[in-house]
Amino acid sequence: MRLITTLAILGISGCTWVGQDDYDTRLKQLDDDGDGYTRDGGGDDTQVDCDDSNADINPGAEETWYDGIDSDCMEDDDYDKDLDGYRHESSGDSSVDCNDTDAGIFPGATDTWYDNIDSDCAGDDDFDQDGDGKQAGPPDGPGTEDCNDLDATINSDATETWYDGVDQDCDDQNDYDKDGDGYVQPEHVGLTTYWDFENTEVCTGCATGKTSDCDDEDATIYLGAEDTWYDGIDSDCMEDDDYDQDVDGFQDASAGGPVAVQDCDDTDEDVSPDGLEDLVDFRDLDCDGAFDSVRAQDQGMTLVDGHDLRAGEDSTKTYFSVAGAEIDTGTTAYYDTALGFYYSFTAPQDGIQDVTTWLSSLTSDPGAFNLSGGHDVIIDDGEILGATGVLLTGSNRTLGITRYQLDGTGTRESATENLTSVSADFDDIAIGVDDTGVVHAFGCDSSIGRLHYIQASSSSFSTGILTGANNWTSALYSSCDVHFFDGTGAGTLGVTDAATGEYVTFTFDPTSAAPDLTEVTRDATLTPLDLDYPWFASELTEVLADEVNSAVVVIQGSDEALITTGASGPVNTALAVHPTDGTLFITWVNGDGDVGLAYGDVVGGFETATISTQFTALEAVPWVTATGNHVMIGVLGTNELGMAVIAAP
């Protein structure tokens, strides 16, 4: 409309005609909207009015962003204020600029973590690089729950995997100290805890654990913790038995073990079922219920018809010997034999060291013969001298003497005599050595009354030929022993007359090949069920298990002492002598199977103690070790063998 008017005016006024180019030029110089800006900007491109129909649009207008109008005629994108090529969300584009005032922020920009700027418009937490929902802690971020912002598996909500060296849950706790008591298991001492699996970021709050922790599930258990005894928990990690406070190898009764192995005082290492009883110490050192009682420990042997337990020693060991139809040592069973077993001089309480099959080594029943009752030994000077009897088929009985060398060679030599048509078992057998070294043996029985005697010189063992023998009929003797303390060179045989019960002694000439017996004494006041003349004593000591007096009778010369053994009376007795002070140690077994021990001398009297067993005893024999420090008491039951050891009082 304006163009027509202008042309009309020009035509009416008669002005000079204006060409098209001039017209176009003049047209650009117009300011139709009156905003002070022309269409050509007066030759300045920065002043061109991009919309001369709207006075609000010109180079000098204030731009209102995101209204779709280029108000300042800058010809830029009204939805891209920061000119980074990414438009504001109001544009409706699918990929929008999350901060259109900063050209460094747009989708795809390189994000610098922990500057609190979402440079790439990803919409994530700039302090949570691993995207685990937990902000990084100082110095990177303000968080307190993520100690490794490069690994989404490491944060305060993560499940801790113990002992892999990584603090997954960021609690600043040593990964090798699960219970948090400051102690770690021995294999983890000195190991470092990290905040990453590459072991490059050390957990600064995780202390290195101290040694050592034996239970990393319980904070009250570690090395040095206070231990509460008998609760079954090794709180101080000492690896000791919680029921063995005194560390003597035996548990307190609270452990619930068998009574026989319970420690009756678990605060005293000297006191235990294996304790060495000292009869002058008022503590019950072996836990058998009394300080003046000694416990006989089972020796692990099983016997059939075990009998005649004896004792002796060589230069280094204490030996005991027992005969039986079968003796099972726990590893081997031997038949119809006598077996030696020895103990250490210095520590006999440690038990049997080894066994010696000095008579025979039969590991099956021989069938053709049986070992008879009776058995006696002398163990001295590196050898065992043993007397035994054998019952052969065909009503024959033999009495033999065996010499066994203890030098390690195991040399065994024997000489025997056979009595035909004599089948009665021996009740007792005795052995003795005279002043010339000749060995004498007697076998007595109370059934047919055939007393059997043999003798052997040193050459007899190599030839197998005895140097003497004799036998007597009508000699009903239930027990017998022999000695050579006469002083005249004569031998003395002591017996119990089975017909009268009297104690009878005989002398004989040991130099005779077939000696006669001369009766010397017959005492009707004594009825010994057992008698013992210890060959190792320095003077004759007669020890008798006297049934009439219910006592053990001890006789030395003209002196005599009675040791009361109880109403049931003694059925077995034996004696040992202390090697230095001469103290006598006498054992007995009464009719009830109880074992007693007496120690002292005939003139000054005797103190007594009891030997406790877990079985009914039949025999007992004492021995004092060569050191004089220990007294050993072997106890024989129907099938059992026990040993008590005490400190020599």
XYZ file of C-alpha atoms in Angstrom:
649
model
C 0.000 0.000 0.000
C 2.840 2.361 0.869
C 4.612 1.609 -2.434
C 1.614 2.582 -4.513
C 1.208 5.856 -2.704
C 4.794 6.801 -3.192
C 4.710 6.101 -6.917
C 1.525 8.034 -7.313
C 3.008 11.038 -5.629
C 6.034 10.874 -7.753
C 3.895 10.701 -10.839
C 1.643 13.561 -9.893
C 4.461 15.773 -8.872
C 6.061 15.300 -12.179
C 9.284 14.141 -10.634
C 11.913 12.385 -12.573
C 11.321 8.770 -13.088
C 13.166 6.447 -10.587
C 14.672 3.221 -11.913
C 14.166 -0.130 -10.360
C 17.694 -0.373 -8.943
C 17.436 3.002 -7.440
C 14.117 2.115 -6.124
C 15.428 -1.026 -4.482
C 18.271 0.918 -2.923
C 15.962 3.582 -1.605
C 13.624 0.867 -0.335
C 16.376 -0.671 1.858
C 16.935 2.665 3.433
C 13.451 2.862 4.669
C 12.517 2.327 8.379
C 8.956 1.272 8.064
C 8.561 0.200 11.718
C 10.147 3.411 12.981
C 12.493 1.598 15.354
C 15.503 3.582 14.125
C 16.985 0.721 12.151
C 16.779 0.455 8.396
C 16.662 -2.523 6.257
C 20.225 -2.063 5.050
C 21.562 -0.900 8.387
C 22.958 2.230 6.811
C 25.732 0.176 5.285
C 26.565 -1.488 8.631
C 25.687 -5.111 8.574
C 25.436 -5.186 12.337
C 22.670 -2.582 12.232
C 20.376 -4.219 9.722
C 16.790 -4.466 10.840
C 15.924 -8.101 10.182
C 12.206 -7.404 10.554
C 11.252 -3.838 9.597
C 7.673 -4.576 10.212
C 8.181 -4.998 13.951
C 9.708 -2.189 15.973
C 10.628 -4.757 18.737
C 12.978 -6.525 16.391
C 16.209 -4.773 15.522
C 19.961 -5.056 16.258
C 19.563 -3.004 19.352
C 16.658 -4.941 20.818
C 17.132 -7.099 23.899
C 17.005 -10.720 22.944
C 14.415 -12.859 24.678
C 15.688 -16.395 24.440
C 13.667 -19.418 23.605
C 10.599 -17.569 22.180
C 11.475 -18.481 18.607
C 12.095 -14.801 17.624
C 15.476 -13.397 16.656
C 14.771 -10.114 18.445
C 18.340 -8.735 18.159
C 18.760 -9.787 14.531
C 21.919 -11.785 15.352
C 20.759 -14.566 13.056
C 21.642 -17.129 15.730
C 19.554 -20.057 17.050
C 17.119 -18.632 19.593
C 17.288 -22.020 21.357
C 21.111 -22.074 21.570
C 22.096 -19.162 23.732
C 25.666 -20.416 24.374
C 26.214 -21.218 20.682
C 27.552 -24.686 21.421
C 25.350 -26.287 18.809
C 22.959 -27.839 21.302
C 19.528 -26.318 21.875
C 17.524 -25.591 24.982
C 14.965 -28.111 26.151
C 12.166 -25.780 25.062
C 13.135 -26.467 21.486
C 11.573 -29.888 21.752
C 14.708 -31.525 20.415
C 15.551 -35.027 21.612
C 19.092 -34.082 22.667
C 19.029 -30.833 24.593
C 21.575 -28.574 26.226
C 21.261 -28.891 30.025
C 23.004 -25.527 30.514
C 22.507 -23.127 27.565
C 24.491 -20.409 29.241
C 27.812 -22.294 29.101
C 29.218 -23.394 25.765
C 31.337 -25.977 27.558
C 28.254 -27.831 28.700
C 26.348 -29.939 26.227
C 25.571 -33.591 25.470
C 28.805 -35.358 24.625
C 31.096 -32.792 26.170
C 34.046 -34.130 28.160
C 32.969 -34.176 31.767
C 35.430 -33.217 34.456
C 34.462 -35.177 37.561
C 34.104 -33.635 40.988
C 33.799 -29.975 39.750
C 30.076 -30.077 40.477
C 29.292 -29.390 36.776
C 27.388 -31.841 34.617
C 29.426 -30.933 31.534
C 28.087 -33.741 29.364
C 24.444 -33.253 30.350
C 24.254 -36.915 31.353
C 22.124 -36.009 34.343
C 24.321 -37.989 36.741
C 25.898 -36.980 40.044
C 29.216 -35.300 39.308
C 30.492 -36.697 42.626
C 29.478 -40.268 41.756
C 31.694 -41.310 38.894
C 31.034 -45.054 39.272
C 27.265 -44.541 39.408
C 26.739 -46.567 42.551
C 24.534 -43.917 44.148
C 27.162 -42.885 46.691
C 29.120 -39.623 46.431
C 32.878 -39.649 46.595
C 34.469 -38.483 49.762
C 37.205 -35.909 50.300
C 39.233 -34.644 48.651
C 37.095 -35.323 45.578
C 33.622 -34.911 46.938
C 31.477 -34.214 49.965
C 30.349 -37.826 50.435
C 31.091 -40.135 53.316
C 29.935 -43.465 51.885
C 32.153 -44.188 48.851
C 35.853 -44.816 49.390
C 36.450 -45.813 45.738
C 34.421 -43.810 43.193
C 35.872 -45.786 40.313
C 34.306 -49.110 41.324
C 30.544 -49.476 41.737
C 31.055 -52.595 43.865
C 32.794 -50.589 46.559
C 30.604 -48.372 48.748
C 28.901 -48.309 52.119
C 26.038 -50.513 50.906
C 28.295 -53.183 49.419
C 28.543 -56.627 50.983
C 31.980 -57.055 52.512
C 34.052 -59.981 51.295
C 36.454 -60.687 54.130
C 40.127 -61.527 53.709
C 40.469 -60.392 50.069
C 42.342 -57.259 51.103
C 39.657 -54.792 49.913
C 37.412 -52.649 52.123
C 34.275 -53.122 49.999
C 31.847 -51.474 52.423
C 34.101 -48.486 53.144
C 33.896 -48.842 56.914
C 37.646 -48.309 57.368
C 37.975 -51.715 59.054
C 40.942 -53.983 58.481
C 39.750 -56.546 55.945
C 41.614 -59.231 57.868
C 39.968 -58.385 61.184
C 36.346 -59.407 60.765
C 35.431 -59.167 64.433
C 37.142 -55.787 64.833
C 39.158 -56.719 67.904
C 42.429 -55.423 66.475
C 43.898 -58.915 66.023
C 44.233 -60.956 62.860
C 44.916 -64.584 62.112
C 48.607 -65.541 61.916
C 48.627 -65.786 58.135
C 47.226 -62.239 57.851
C 49.719 -60.452 60.077
C 51.272 -57.479 58.260
C 48.823 -57.502 55.337
C 47.404 -54.172 54.102
C 43.778 -53.347 53.348
C 43.050 -51.394 50.141
C 40.165 -49.462 48.619
C 40.662 -51.055 45.222
C 41.233 -54.480 43.781
C 44.417 -53.339 42.083
C 45.935 -52.712 45.539
C 46.991 -49.159 44.734
C 44.754 -47.184 47.109
C 45.598 -47.959 50.713
C 42.740 -47.802 53.189
C 44.071 -44.997 55.358
C 41.755 -45.778 58.259
C 42.409 -49.522 58.317
C 44.982 -50.428 60.942
C 47.321 -53.380 60.446
C 46.164 -56.175 62.758
C 48.183 -57.512 65.644
C 48.999 -61.172 66.076
C 47.075 -63.245 66.512
C 43.401 -64.145 66.356
C 42.279 -67.780 66.478
C 38.578 -66.913 66.040
C 37.915 -63.902 63.833
C 34.168 -64.214 64.357
C 34.341 -63.222 68.029
C 35.850 -59.938 69.223
C 36.453 -61.338 72.701
C 38.852 -63.985 71.375
C 42.435 -63.015 70.560
C 45.971 -63.499 71.791
C 46.222 -61.936 75.221
C 42.493 -61.838 75.947
C 41.420 -62.925 79.390
C 40.554 -66.591 79.218
C 37.626 -68.000 81.153
C 38.517 -71.570 81.946
C 36.128 -74.472 81.399
C 33.747 -72.692 79.008
C 35.134 -74.604 76.032
C 36.454 -71.405 74.398
C 40.142 -70.687 73.866
C 39.679 -66.961 74.466
C 43.392 -66.125 74.664
C 44.327 -68.171 71.579
C 47.002 -70.067 73.439
C 45.872 -73.283 71.722
C 45.723 -75.025 75.061
C 42.956 -77.238 76.350
C 40.307 -75.019 77.954
C 39.610 -77.809 80.412
C 43.275 -78.227 81.373
C 44.305 -75.068 83.191
C 47.495 -76.495 84.654
C 48.536 -77.973 81.285
C 49.308 -81.395 82.706
C 47.468 -83.272 79.957
C 44.366 -84.114 82.026
C 41.024 -82.326 81.901
C 38.987 -80.927 84.749
C 35.844 -82.832 85.721
C 33.731 -80.126 84.034
C 34.840 -81.529 80.671
C 32.685 -84.554 81.394
C 35.319 -87.172 80.636
C 35.646 -90.541 82.372
C 36.330 -90.260 86.094
C 39.519 -92.278 85.735
C 41.138 -89.529 83.647
C 39.752 -86.462 85.426
C 42.127 -83.984 87.014
C 41.147 -83.584 90.651
C 43.064 -80.274 90.943
C 43.358 -78.455 87.657
C 45.346 -75.605 89.186
C 48.293 -77.788 90.169
C 50.396 -79.352 87.419
C 51.755 -81.909 89.880
C 48.269 -83.323 90.417
C 46.648 -85.562 87.795
C 45.591 -89.188 87.281
C 49.123 -89.658 85.959
C 50.703 -87.779 88.852
C 53.659 -89.204 90.698
C 52.353 -89.873 94.189
C 54.588 -88.861 97.069
C 53.512 -90.494 100.301
C 54.981 -87.681 102.419
C 53.143 -85.030 100.388
C 49.620 -84.456 101.657
C 48.293 -83.646 98.204
C 46.437 -86.353 96.322
C 48.951 -86.226 93.496
C 47.507 -89.092 91.441
C 43.823 -88.222 91.923
C 42.846 -91.590 93.313
C 40.938 -90.047 96.200
C 43.554 -89.983 98.938
C 47.071 -88.688 99.478
C 48.161 -92.042 100.975
C 46.807 -94.043 98.059
C 48.498 -94.710 94.715
C 46.744 -95.349 91.417
C 47.955 -98.303 89.351
C 47.728 -97.377 85.669
C 46.686 -99.993 83.154
C 49.673 -101.042 81.027
C 47.710 -102.031 77.952
C 48.294 -105.769 78.217
C 45.644 -108.493 78.232
C 46.488 -111.787 79.903
C 44.950 -115.246 80.088
C 45.992 -117.134 83.238
C 48.633 -114.540 84.053
C 50.656 -115.413 87.143
C 53.818 -114.883 89.187
C 54.666 -111.250 88.535
C 58.348 -110.619 89.302
C 60.753 -107.639 89.138
C 64.452 -106.863 88.720
C 66.801 -104.637 86.744
C 69.970 -104.490 84.723
C 72.314 -101.518 84.486
C 69.915 -99.234 82.600
C 66.372 -100.523 82.927
C 63.835 -101.804 85.420
C 62.280 -105.088 84.316
C 59.105 -106.893 85.290
C 58.300 -110.399 84.152
C 54.986 -112.240 84.029
C 53.996 -115.722 82.850
C 50.737 -116.698 81.207
C 48.857 -118.948 78.833
C 48.422 -115.901 76.577
C 49.885 -112.424 76.857
C 48.654 -109.806 74.404
C 50.856 -106.714 74.403
C 48.404 -104.752 72.289
C 50.373 -105.418 69.109
C 51.278 -109.114 69.412
C 49.801 -112.055 71.295
C 52.246 -114.602 72.740
C 51.275 -118.074 73.976
C 52.490 -120.171 76.925
C 55.413 -117.952 77.708
C 56.942 -115.552 80.170
C 57.402 -112.002 78.981
C 59.711 -109.288 80.256
C 58.793 -105.613 79.925
C 60.989 -102.751 80.978
C 60.833 -99.124 82.106
C 63.198 -96.185 82.158
C 65.211 -95.669 85.350
C 64.694 -91.928 85.283
C 61.031 -91.717 84.224
C 59.268 -95.023 84.878
C 55.941 -93.202 84.939
C 56.269 -92.857 81.155
C 55.188 -96.496 80.850
C 56.522 -99.603 79.160
C 59.434 -98.898 76.827
C 59.560 -102.322 75.177
C 59.007 -106.049 75.780
C 61.395 -109.003 75.837
C 60.227 -112.509 74.930
C 62.882 -114.112 77.121
C 61.267 -117.554 77.419
C 59.761 -118.082 73.955
C 58.205 -116.133 71.112
C 55.273 -118.349 70.207
C 52.533 -116.367 68.468
C 50.132 -119.303 68.207
C 48.911 -121.876 70.702
C 51.549 -124.669 70.778
C 48.961 -127.324 71.587
C 51.562 -129.952 72.527
C 52.286 -128.350 75.879
C 51.057 -125.781 78.368
C 53.031 -123.503 80.619
C 52.509 -124.586 84.195
C 51.823 -122.431 87.203
C 54.789 -120.920 88.959
C 57.529 -118.729 87.508
C 60.491 -116.961 89.063
C 63.280 -114.767 87.707
C 66.507 -113.076 88.682
C 67.290 -110.076 86.505
C 70.820 -108.831 87.052
C 74.174 -108.343 85.338
C 72.722 -108.028 81.847
C 70.767 -111.256 81.835
C 67.487 -112.833 82.849
C 67.634 -116.139 84.691
C 64.180 -117.683 84.734
C 62.702 -120.882 86.086
C 59.487 -122.212 84.571
C 57.514 -125.413 84.342
C 55.804 -127.046 81.384
C 53.057 -129.679 81.238
C 53.565 -131.973 78.256
C 51.071 -134.314 76.638
C 51.315 -137.826 78.008
C 51.369 -136.877 81.691
C 54.865 -135.431 81.749
C 56.038 -132.353 83.632
C 59.291 -130.482 83.099
C 61.174 -127.928 85.152
C 63.664 -125.761 83.308
C 66.059 -122.867 83.719
C 66.494 -120.324 80.907
C 69.232 -117.734 80.496
C 68.429 -114.776 78.254
C 71.014 -112.144 77.365
C 69.951 -108.490 77.608
C 72.854 -107.272 75.445
C 70.642 -106.901 72.394
C 71.547 -110.258 70.873
C 68.481 -111.979 72.319
C 70.497 -115.147 73.000
C 68.275 -117.690 74.760
C 69.667 -120.919 76.285
C 67.853 -123.485 78.443
C 68.349 -126.689 80.395
C 65.385 -128.776 81.593
C 64.457 -132.045 83.286
C 61.388 -134.076 82.480
C 59.473 -136.049 85.110
C 57.381 -138.743 83.458
C 53.973 -139.749 84.755
C 53.743 -136.485 86.665
C 50.962 -134.253 85.391
C 50.265 -132.055 88.406
C 50.686 -128.335 87.890
C 53.258 -126.448 89.921
C 51.842 -124.209 92.651
C 55.053 -122.215 92.907
C 58.561 -122.100 91.465
C 61.631 -120.538 93.077
C 65.055 -119.660 91.662
C 68.308 -118.717 93.383
C 72.003 -118.328 92.610
C 74.611 -119.524 95.094
C 77.951 -117.908 95.831
C 79.662 -119.842 93.019
C 77.162 -118.758 90.343
C 75.328 -122.065 90.121
C 71.608 -121.615 89.521
C 69.142 -123.642 91.605
C 65.410 -124.006 91.003
C 62.616 -125.675 92.987
C 59.090 -126.442 91.822
C 56.469 -127.331 94.430
C 52.876 -128.483 94.229
C 50.124 -129.187 96.728
C 48.139 -131.752 94.727
C 50.415 -134.827 94.412
C 53.284 -133.599 96.585
C 56.174 -133.998 94.150
C 58.901 -131.444 94.964
C 61.181 -130.973 91.960
C 64.753 -129.598 92.052
C 67.287 -128.801 89.297
C 70.630 -126.990 89.125
C 72.583 -125.498 86.248
C 76.110 -124.214 85.963
C 77.171 -121.718 83.339
C 78.071 -124.540 80.957
C 74.624 -126.063 81.291
C 73.104 -123.315 79.176
C 75.372 -123.916 76.224
C 75.088 -127.719 76.430
C 71.505 -127.965 77.616
C 72.632 -130.450 80.279
C 71.800 -129.825 83.940
C 74.493 -130.323 86.576
C 72.097 -131.655 89.173
C 68.506 -132.699 89.879
C 66.361 -134.369 92.497
C 62.725 -134.813 93.462
C 60.885 -135.761 96.597
C 57.538 -137.397 97.038
C 55.011 -136.763 99.803
C 56.061 -133.128 99.765
C 52.781 -131.171 99.634
C 54.044 -127.616 99.471
C 51.844 -124.774 98.234
C 54.512 -122.057 98.143
C 58.299 -122.088 98.151
C 61.345 -119.856 97.881
C 65.086 -120.325 98.122
C 67.979 -118.224 99.431
C 71.719 -118.418 100.128
C 72.036 -116.030 103.086
C 73.005 -118.848 105.482
C 76.589 -117.697 105.716
C 77.876 -121.252 105.601
C 77.404 -121.702 101.885
C 74.347 -123.856 102.400
C 71.110 -123.160 100.617
C 67.805 -122.643 102.399
C 64.410 -123.665 101.052
C 61.325 -122.199 102.692
C 57.906 -123.758 102.060
C 54.324 -123.734 103.222
C 53.283 -127.232 104.227
C 49.941 -127.606 102.453
C 48.903 -130.415 104.794
C 49.413 -128.463 108.046
C 49.674 -124.869 106.873
C 52.969 -124.533 108.751
C 55.966 -122.490 107.696
C 58.891 -124.908 107.223
C 62.535 -124.300 106.298
C 65.133 -126.781 105.006
C 68.796 -126.539 104.229
C 70.586 -128.284 101.370
C 74.070 -128.593 99.969
C 74.252 -126.564 96.758
C 77.420 -128.333 95.704
C 75.678 -131.686 95.530
C 74.284 -132.872 92.217
C 71.403 -134.510 94.086
C 71.152 -132.723 97.420
C 69.090 -133.884 100.355
C 66.807 -131.570 102.341
C 67.284 -131.167 106.070
C 64.374 -129.666 107.995
C 65.526 -126.780 110.211
C 62.380 -125.051 111.472
C 58.655 -125.698 111.529
C 56.510 -122.841 112.799
C 52.874 -123.651 113.478
C 52.175 -120.021 114.440
C 52.668 -118.934 110.859
C 50.541 -120.036 107.929
C 51.988 -118.254 104.878
C 49.941 -118.333 101.725
C 52.928 -116.731 100.018
C 56.526 -116.083 100.971
C 59.392 -114.082 99.530
C 63.150 -114.076 100.128
C 64.490 -111.145 98.096
C 67.760 -112.354 96.546
C 68.984 -108.766 96.078
C 68.821 -107.819 99.778
C 72.014 -107.381 101.791
C 70.715 -109.693 104.529
C 68.092 -112.364 104.809
C 64.626 -110.841 104.981
C 61.696 -113.197 105.181
C 58.328 -111.811 104.096
C 55.305 -114.020 104.704
C 51.656 -113.514 103.784
C 50.323 -114.983 107.004
C 46.684 -116.126 106.872
C 46.414 -116.854 110.606
C 47.426 -113.391 111.746
C 45.822 -111.536 108.775
C 49.125 -109.782 108.434
C 52.343 -109.661 106.509
C 55.124 -110.950 108.753
C 58.576 -109.476 108.174
C 61.537 -111.249 109.781
C 65.142 -110.037 109.844
C 67.302 -112.137 112.112
C 65.747 -112.012 115.559
C 63.570 -108.999 114.717
C 60.016 -109.434 113.541
C 57.237 -107.050 112.520
C 53.591 -107.564 111.632
C 51.845 -105.387 109.066
C 48.074 -105.639 109.403
C 46.362 -106.171 106.068
C 42.669 -106.409 106.966
C 40.231 -109.101 107.972
C 40.477 -111.004 104.694
C 44.212 -111.495 105.175
C 47.042 -111.389 102.640
C 47.243 -113.977 99.891
C 50.306 -112.579 98.153
C 53.320 -110.566 99.270
C 56.650 -109.329 97.918
C 59.461 -107.049 99.031
C 61.859 -104.493 97.538
C 64.758 -102.685 99.201
C 65.899 -99.112 98.666
C 69.403 -99.285 97.148
C 70.939 -96.600 99.379
C 69.073 -96.251 102.669
C 67.805 -99.833 103.014
C 64.131 -98.883 103.425
C 61.890 -101.898 102.912
C 58.939 -101.635 100.541
C 56.442 -104.453 100.961
C 53.320 -105.090 98.914
C 50.477 -107.452 99.581
C 47.122 -108.406 98.091
C 44.366 -109.473 100.463
C 41.499 -111.866 99.919
C 39.277 -109.051 98.635
C 41.723 -108.162 95.872
C 42.884 -104.963 97.567
C 46.523 -103.940 97.267
C 48.566 -102.482 100.111
C 52.024 -100.971 100.417
C 54.168 -100.666 103.535
C 57.496 -98.871 103.821
C 59.912 -98.592 106.705
C 62.009 -101.140 108.617
C 61.475 -103.999 111.022
C 62.765 -102.136 114.070
C 61.345 -98.674 113.459
C 58.030 -99.829 112.033
C 56.139 -99.260 108.828
C 53.890 -96.648 107.261
C 51.180 -97.965 104.965
C 49.398 -96.831 101.847
C 46.909 -98.348 99.437
C 47.290 -99.057 95.730
C 44.068 -98.363 93.853
C 43.206 -100.313 90.716
C 40.378 -100.522 88.241
C 40.349 -104.295 88.562
C 40.501 -107.016 91.227
C 44.127 -107.694 92.030
C 45.657 -111.154 92.484
C 49.331 -110.284 92.904
C 51.546 -107.274 93.474
C 55.311 -106.808 93.445
C 57.392 -103.706 94.269
C 60.743 -102.486 92.956
C 62.899 -99.462 93.763
C 64.773 -98.077 90.757
C 68.565 -98.014 90.835
C 68.497 -94.226 91.195
C 66.492 -94.620 94.384
C 64.057 -91.961 93.191
C 61.049 -94.088 92.307
C 59.147 -97.001 93.746
C 57.260 -99.108 91.219
C 54.413 -101.443 92.136
C 53.294 -103.927 89.507
C 49.776 -105.271 89.987
C 48.376 -108.352 88.278
C 44.681 -109.087 87.863
C 42.761 -111.898 86.228
C 43.402 -110.439 82.773
C 44.970 -107.085 83.546
C 48.343 -105.616 84.352
C 48.740 -102.306 86.167
C 51.690 -100.238 87.342
C 51.870 -97.642 90.098
C 54.855 -95.314 90.402
C 55.578 -93.114 93.405
C 58.366 -90.859 94.502
C 60.467 -92.805 96.972
C 59.640 -91.391 100.440
